[in-house]
């Protein structure tokens, strides 16, 4: 087996096991089940999220986009495709809009259900938070929502709706598949490791935050385990698809690889610029410390890239 393939398989197994580990810590540790999200919890999770944002920013701007543009331009030149239309950038935009549209569909379904439920009495003290795609600190009521716990996930768990929980995980799972694709489609072991580190930081904080809120929202343990298990498998599935495309060596394999890289790059842009950074920087408190952690994450990845 080639060394690069060994590294990818290692990344696949490592991502699966570590995501499961971080997901099940809050479900098994009494401290997380007893608390309802203190200021310290929110601050720590927020700073880790900022660090992950810096890591993703570097992975996006210094690794994925340059590699993708190089690959797609080489492929277009090889096929003698000449056009004044910026096709490589358009493919990235397609990846961006694909995730954006799916998430807006999810939110629209949620808002329609909320509108129906709000006509009925005995709704928990949740009314003021509904309809916010990004909470940015709204609704510090009896139990902070996921935004309050320092992460960028869109849907609150207070309504205990299995449908909403399922749709949320569906959306996050799509992110994870494309993150995994970005690993599976790399051609050098150093790039695989760099992007794997970025995704590992990001997925760990997401699954940890989700698990904390699921545990505190009275979701049944079996459902918590099922959601975490499915979510943990998504990035490995993406890696496997990426490896399959690389190993198949199809006639159009390099073109398929380049297009998939572009879609993955668009997803990375979405996660970084519309998800992590805006939420963390727009939520109140510890602004300079947040910027410091974003810079720290970026600097570590930039150093790894420079030493490459």
PDB file of N, CA and C in Angstrom, residues 36-101:
ATOM      1  N   UNK A  36     -25.932  23.265  33.420  1.00  0.00           N
ATOM      2  CA  UNK A  36     -26.750  23.734  32.310  1.00  0.00           C
ATOM      3  C   UNK A  36     -25.997  24.770  31.480  1.00  0.00           C
ATOM      4  N   UNK A  37     -24.686  24.705  31.500  1.00  0.00           N
ATOM      5  CA  UNK A  37     -23.892  25.606  30.672  1.00  0.00           C
ATOM      6  C   UNK A  37     -23.506  26.874  31.411  1.00  0.00           C
ATOM      7  N   UNK A  38     -22.432  26.817  32.182  1.00  0.00           N
ATOM      8  CA  UNK A  38     -21.972  27.998  32.925  1.00  0.00           C
ATOM      9  C   UNK A  38     -21.211  28.942  31.993  1.00  0.00           C
ATOM     10  N   UNK A  39     -20.874  30.124  32.510  1.00  0.00           N
ATOM     11  CA  UNK A  39     -20.085  31.080  31.726  1.00  0.00           C
ATOM     12  C   UNK A  39     -18.735  30.486  31.342  1.00  0.00           C
ATOM     13  N   UNK A  40     -18.142  29.724  32.259  1.00  0.00           N
ATOM     14  CA  UNK A  40     -16.830  29.107  31.966  1.00  0.00           C
ATOM     15  C   UNK A  40     -16.947  28.130  30.801  1.00  0.00           C
ATOM     16  N   UNK A  41     -17.995  27.291  30.820  1.00  0.00           N
ATOM     17  CA  UNK A  41     -18.244  26.377  29.693  1.00  0.00           C
ATOM     18  C   UNK A  41     -18.279  27.144  28.381  1.00  0.00           C
ATOM     19  N   UNK A  42     -19.108  28.188  28.360  1.00  0.00           N
ATOM     20  CA  UNK A  42     -19.317  28.926  27.118  1.00  0.00           C
ATOM     21  C   UNK A  42     -18.030  29.588  26.648  1.00  0.00           C
ATOM     22  N   UNK A  43     -17.270  30.143  27.595  1.00  0.00           N
ATOM     23  CA  UNK A  43     -16.016  30.817  27.229  1.00  0.00           C
ATOM     24  C   UNK A  43     -15.016  29.820  26.649  1.00  0.00           C
ATOM     25  N   UNK A  44     -14.854  28.677  27.317  1.00  0.00           N
ATOM     26  CA  UNK A  44     -13.884  27.672  26.852  1.00  0.00           C
ATOM     27  C   UNK A  44     -14.275  27.156  25.466  1.00  0.00           C
ATOM     28  N   UNK A  45     -15.556  26.794  25.297  1.00  0.00           N
ATOM     29  CA  UNK A  45     -16.020  26.285  24.001  1.00  0.00           C
ATOM     30  C   UNK A  45     -15.876  27.341  22.911  1.00  0.00           C
ATOM     31  N   UNK A  46     -16.130  28.599  23.265  1.00  0.00           N
ATOM     32  CA  UNK A  46     -16.028  29.686  22.295  1.00  0.00           C
ATOM     33  C   UNK A  46     -14.586  29.875  21.838  1.00  0.00           C
ATOM     34  N   UNK A  47     -13.640  29.829  22.782  1.00  0.00           N
ATOM     35  CA  UNK A  47     -12.228  30.022  22.433  1.00  0.00           C
ATOM     36  C   UNK A  47     -11.702  28.850  21.598  1.00  0.00           C
ATOM     37  N   UNK A  48     -12.144  27.629  21.931  1.00  0.00           N
ATOM     38  CA  UNK A  48     -11.739  26.468  21.115  1.00  0.00           C
ATOM     39  C   UNK A  48     -12.315  26.611  19.710  1.00  0.00           C
ATOM     40  N   UNK A  49     -13.546  27.114  19.630  1.00  0.00           N
ATOM     41  CA  UNK A  49     -14.181  27.330  18.332  1.00  0.00           C
ATOM     42  C   UNK A  49     -13.425  28.384  17.522  1.00  0.00           C
ATOM     43  N   UNK A  50     -12.968  29.446  18.193  1.00  0.00           N
ATOM     44  CA  UNK A  50     -12.167  30.478  17.513  1.00  0.00           C
ATOM     45  C   UNK A  50     -10.858  29.890  16.982  1.00  0.00           C
ATOM     46  N   UNK A  51     -10.211  29.059  17.806  1.00  0.00           N
ATOM     47  CA  UNK A  51      -8.984  28.385  17.377  1.00  0.00           C
ATOM     48  C   UNK A  51      -9.266  27.543  16.134  1.00  0.00           C
ATOM     49  N   UNK A  52     -10.385  26.783  16.167  1.00  0.00           N
ATOM     50  CA  UNK A  52     -10.772  25.963  15.015  1.00  0.00           C
ATOM     51  C   UNK A  52     -11.020  26.843  13.791  1.00  0.00           C
ATOM     52  N   UNK A  53     -11.602  28.023  14.013  1.00  0.00           N
ATOM     53  CA  UNK A  53     -11.836  28.957  12.905  1.00  0.00           C
ATOM     54  C   UNK A  53     -10.545  29.405  12.262  1.00  0.00           C
ATOM     55  N   UNK A  54      -9.532  29.702  13.079  1.00  0.00           N
ATOM     56  CA  UNK A  54      -8.220  30.089  12.550  1.00  0.00           C
ATOM     57  C   UNK A  54      -7.560  28.956  11.777  1.00  0.00           C
ATOM     58  N   UNK A  55      -7.705  27.731  12.314  1.00  0.00           N
ATOM     59  CA  UNK A  55      -7.160  26.545  11.645  1.00  0.00           C
ATOM     60  C   UNK A  55      -7.826  26.360  10.276  1.00  0.00           C
ATOM     61  N   UNK A  56      -9.147  26.502  10.245  1.00  0.00           N
ATOM     62  CA  UNK A  56      -9.883  26.343   8.986  1.00  0.00           C
ATOM     63  C   UNK A  56      -9.556  27.441   7.993  1.00  0.00           C
ATOM     64  N   UNK A  57      -9.401  28.669   8.493  1.00  0.00           N
ATOM     65  CA  UNK A  57      -9.050  29.791   7.623  1.00  0.00           C
ATOM     66  C   UNK A  57      -7.733  29.511   6.906  1.00  0.00           C
ATOM     67  N   UNK A  58      -6.741  29.020   7.662  1.00  0.00           N
ATOM     68  CA  UNK A  58      -5.441  28.702   7.071  1.00  0.00           C
ATOM     69  C   UNK A  58      -5.553  27.526   6.106  1.00  0.00           C
ATOM     70  N   UNK A  59      -6.278  26.479   6.510  1.00  0.00           N
ATOM     71  CA  UNK A  59      -6.438  25.308   5.636  1.00  0.00           C
ATOM     72  C   UNK A  59      -7.104  25.712   4.323  1.00  0.00           C
ATOM     73  N   UNK A  60      -8.069  26.623   4.434  1.00  0.00           N
ATOM     74  CA  UNK A  60      -8.830  27.078   3.267  1.00  0.00           C
ATOM     75  C   UNK A  60      -7.948  27.916   2.326  1.00  0.00           C
ATOM     76  N   UNK A  61      -7.299  28.945   2.878  1.00  0.00           N
ATOM     77  CA  UNK A  61      -6.576  29.918   2.047  1.00  0.00           C
ATOM     78  C   UNK A  61      -5.183  29.444   1.631  1.00  0.00           C
ATOM     79  N   UNK A  62      -4.540  28.627   2.475  1.00  0.00           N
ATOM     80  CA  UNK A  62      -3.140  28.253   2.223  1.00  0.00           C
ATOM     81  C   UNK A  62      -2.985  26.860   1.630  1.00  0.00           C
ATOM     82  N   UNK A  63      -4.026  26.022   1.762  1.00  0.00           N
ATOM     83  CA  UNK A  63      -3.894  24.635   1.293  1.00  0.00           C
ATOM     84  C   UNK A  63      -4.907  24.285   0.206  1.00  0.00           C
ATOM     85  N   UNK A  64      -6.160  24.271   0.586  1.00  0.00           N
ATOM     86  CA  UNK A  64      -7.183  23.684  -0.287  1.00  0.00           C
ATOM     87  C   UNK A  64      -7.381  24.494  -1.561  1.00  0.00           C
ATOM     88  N   UNK A  65      -7.577  25.817  -1.426  1.00  0.00           N
ATOM     89  CA  UNK A  65      -7.852  26.637  -2.619  1.00  0.00           C
ATOM     90  C   UNK A  65      -6.648  26.670  -3.571  1.00  0.00           C
ATOM     91  N   UNK A  66      -5.409  26.944  -3.095  1.00  0.00           N
ATOM     92  CA  UNK A  66      -4.263  26.927  -4.034  1.00  0.00           C
ATOM     93  C   UNK A  66      -4.102  25.582  -4.746  1.00  0.00           C
ATOM     94  N   UNK A  67      -4.243  24.470  -3.983  1.00  0.00           N
ATOM     95  CA  UNK A  67      -4.097  23.144  -4.593  1.00  0.00           C
ATOM     96  C   UNK A  67      -5.180  22.900  -5.636  1.00  0.00           C
ATOM     97  N   UNK A  68      -6.415  23.245  -5.288  1.00  0.00           N
ATOM     98  CA  UNK A  68      -7.530  23.045  -6.213  1.00  0.00           C
ATOM     99  C   UNK A  68      -7.335  23.860  -7.488  1.00  0.00           C
ATOM    100  N   UNK A  69      -6.986  25.143  -7.370  1.00  0.00           N
ATOM    101  CA  UNK A  69      -6.812  26.001  -8.550  1.00  0.00           C
ATOM    102  C   UNK A  69      -5.687  25.472  -9.440  1.00  0.00           C
ATOM    103  N   UNK A  70      -4.621  24.995  -8.800  1.00  0.00           N
ATOM    104  CA  UNK A  70      -3.514  24.412  -9.564  1.00  0.00           C
ATOM    105  C   UNK A  70      -3.977  23.170 -10.338  1.00  0.00           C
ATOM    106  N   UNK A  71      -4.711  22.272  -9.659  1.00  0.00           N
ATOM    107  CA  UNK A  71      -5.168  21.019 -10.282  1.00  0.00           C
ATOM    108  C   UNK A  71      -6.164  21.274 -11.407  1.00  0.00           C
ATOM    109  N   UNK A  72      -7.155  22.139 -11.147  1.00  0.00           N
ATOM    110  CA  UNK A  72      -8.210  22.348 -12.149  1.00  0.00           C
ATOM    111  C   UNK A  72      -7.654  23.080 -13.372  1.00  0.00           C
ATOM    112  N   UNK A  73      -6.755  24.039 -13.164  1.00  0.00           N
ATOM    113  CA  UNK A  73      -6.166  24.760 -14.299  1.00  0.00           C
ATOM    114  C   UNK A  73      -5.290  23.837 -15.143  1.00  0.00           C
ATOM    115  N   UNK A  74      -4.534  22.951 -14.469  1.00  0.00           N
ATOM    116  CA  UNK A  74      -3.715  21.972 -15.204  1.00  0.00           C
ATOM    117  C   UNK A  74      -4.606  21.045 -16.021  1.00  0.00           C
ATOM    118  N   UNK A  75      -5.738  20.638 -15.429  1.00  0.00           N
ATOM    119  CA  UNK A  75      -6.656  19.727 -16.108  1.00  0.00           C
ATOM    120  C   UNK A  75      -7.327  20.413 -17.302  1.00  0.00           C
ATOM    121  N   UNK A  76      -7.720  21.671 -17.117  1.00  0.00           N
ATOM    122  CA  UNK A  76      -8.339  22.417 -18.221  1.00  0.00           C
ATOM    123  C   UNK A  76      -7.344  22.644 -19.361  1.00  0.00           C
ATOM    124  N   UNK A  77      -6.080  22.935 -19.003  1.00  0.00           N
ATOM    125  CA  UNK A  77      -5.032  23.099 -20.025  1.00  0.00           C
ATOM    126  C   UNK A  77      -4.809  21.797 -20.793  1.00  0.00           C
ATOM    127  N   UNK A  78      -4.778  20.677 -20.048  1.00  0.00           N
ATOM    128  CA  UNK A  78      -4.551  19.374 -20.684  1.00  0.00           C
ATOM    129  C   UNK A  78      -5.664  19.026 -21.658  1.00  0.00           C
ATOM    130  N   UNK A  79      -6.881  19.494 -21.363  1.00  0.00           N
ATOM    131  CA  UNK A  79      -8.020  19.206 -22.239  1.00  0.00           C
ATOM    132  C   UNK A  79      -8.279  20.335 -23.229  1.00  0.00           C
ATOM    133  N   UNK A  80      -7.348  21.283 -23.274  1.00  0.00           N
ATOM    134  CA  UNK A  80      -7.417  22.419 -24.214  1.00  0.00           C
ATOM    135  C   UNK A  80      -8.737  23.192 -24.101  1.00  0.00           C
ATOM    136  N   UNK A  81      -9.179  23.349 -22.864  1.00  0.00           N
ATOM    137  CA  UNK A  81     -10.395  24.134 -22.630  1.00  0.00           C
ATOM    138  C   UNK A  81      -9.984  25.591 -22.425  1.00  0.00           C
ATOM    139  N   UNK A  82     -10.422  26.441 -23.337  1.00  0.00           N
ATOM    140  CA  UNK A  82     -10.095  27.870 -23.232  1.00  0.00           C
ATOM    141  C   UNK A  82     -11.384  28.666 -23.125  1.00  0.00           C
ATOM    142  N   UNK A  83     -11.515  29.409 -22.036  1.00  0.00           N
ATOM    143  CA  UNK A  83     -12.713  30.233 -21.833  1.00  0.00           C
ATOM    144  C   UNK A  83     -12.345  31.436 -20.986  1.00  0.00           C
ATOM    145  N   UNK A  84     -13.027  32.546 -21.248  1.00  0.00           N
ATOM    146  CA  UNK A  84     -12.784  33.739 -20.431  1.00  0.00           C
ATOM    147  C   UNK A  84     -13.610  33.683 -19.138  1.00  0.00           C
ATOM    148  N   UNK A  85     -14.559  32.722 -19.067  1.00  0.00           N
ATOM    149  CA  UNK A  85     -15.381  32.570 -17.861  1.00  0.00           C
ATOM    150  C   UNK A  85     -14.553  31.927 -16.750  1.00  0.00           C
ATOM    151  N   UNK A  86     -14.589  32.477 -15.515  1.00  0.00           N
ATOM    152  CA  UNK A  86     -13.773  31.908 -14.417  1.00  0.00           C
ATOM    153  C   UNK A  86     -14.365  30.596 -13.901  1.00  0.00           C
ATOM    154  N   UNK A  87     -14.194  29.525 -14.659  1.00  0.00           N
ATOM    155  CA  UNK A  87     -14.803  28.229 -14.352  1.00  0.00           C
ATOM    156  C   UNK A  87     -14.343  27.643 -13.010  1.00  0.00           C
ATOM    157  N   UNK A  88     -13.027  27.674 -12.698  1.00  0.00           N
ATOM    158  CA  UNK A  88     -12.591  27.110 -11.397  1.00  0.00           C
ATOM    159  C   UNK A  88     -13.282  27.783 -10.211  1.00  0.00           C
ATOM    160  N   UNK A  89     -13.379  29.098 -10.261  1.00  0.00           N
ATOM    161  CA  UNK A  89     -14.027  29.839  -9.168  1.00  0.00           C
ATOM    162  C   UNK A  89     -15.528  29.531  -9.122  1.00  0.00           C
ATOM    163  N   UNK A  90     -16.130  29.323 -10.303  1.00  0.00           N
ATOM    164  CA  UNK A  90     -17.556  29.009 -10.370  1.00  0.00           C
ATOM    165  C   UNK A  90     -17.849  27.670  -9.688  1.00  0.00           C
ATOM    166  N   UNK A  91     -16.953  26.686  -9.869  1.00  0.00           N
ATOM    167  CA  UNK A  91     -17.139  25.372  -9.232  1.00  0.00           C
ATOM    168  C   UNK A  91     -17.088  25.515  -7.712  1.00  0.00           C
ATOM    169  N   UNK A  92     -16.152  26.351  -7.205  1.00  0.00           N
ATOM    170  CA  UNK A  92     -16.094  26.609  -5.760  1.00  0.00           C
ATOM    171  C   UNK A  92     -17.400  27.231  -5.274  1.00  0.00           C
ATOM    172  N   UNK A  93     -17.905  28.194  -6.050  1.00  0.00           N
ATOM    173  CA  UNK A  93     -19.156  28.857  -5.686  1.00  0.00           C
ATOM    174  C   UNK A  93     -20.308  27.844  -5.646  1.00  0.00           C
ATOM    175  N   UNK A  94     -20.277  26.855  -6.555  1.00  0.00           N
ATOM    176  CA  UNK A  94     -21.323  25.827  -6.579  1.00  0.00           C
ATOM    177  C   UNK A  94     -21.314  25.022  -5.276  1.00  0.00           C
ATOM    178  N   UNK A  95     -20.121  24.667  -4.791  1.00  0.00           N
ATOM    179  CA  UNK A  95     -20.005  23.965  -3.508  1.00  0.00           C
ATOM    180  C   UNK A  95     -20.534  24.804  -2.362  1.00  0.00           C
ATOM    181  N   UNK A  96     -20.208  26.085  -2.405  1.00  0.00           N
ATOM    182  CA  UNK A  96     -20.669  27.035  -1.385  1.00  0.00           C
ATOM    183  C   UNK A  96     -22.200  27.096  -1.364  1.00  0.00           C
ATOM    184  N   UNK A  97     -22.793  27.297  -2.549  1.00  0.00           N
ATOM    185  CA  UNK A  97     -24.252  27.460  -2.625  1.00  0.00           C
ATOM    186  C   UNK A  97     -24.992  26.160  -2.326  1.00  0.00           C
ATOM    187  N   UNK A  98     -24.357  25.026  -2.636  1.00  0.00           N
ATOM    188  CA  UNK A  98     -25.000  23.746  -2.360  1.00  0.00           C
ATOM    189  C   UNK A  98     -25.275  23.592  -0.866  1.00  0.00           C
ATOM    190  N   UNK A  99     -24.261  23.901  -0.045  1.00  0.00           N
ATOM    191  CA  UNK A  99     -24.429  23.797   1.405  1.00  0.00           C
ATOM    192  C   UNK A  99     -25.361  24.893   1.921  1.00  0.00           C
ATOM    193  N   UNK A 100     -25.208  26.098   1.391  1.00  0.00           N
ATOM    194  CA  UNK A 100     -26.048  27.224   1.802  1.00  0.00           C
ATOM    195  C   UNK A 100     -27.530  26.914   1.562  1.00  0.00           C
ATOM    196  N   UNK A 101     -27.852  26.415   0.363  1.00  0.00           N
ATOM    197  CA  UNK A 101     -29.246  26.136   0.007  1.00  0.00           C
ATOM    198  C   UNK A 101     -29.819  25.041   0.907  1.00  0.00           C
TER     199      UNK A 101
END
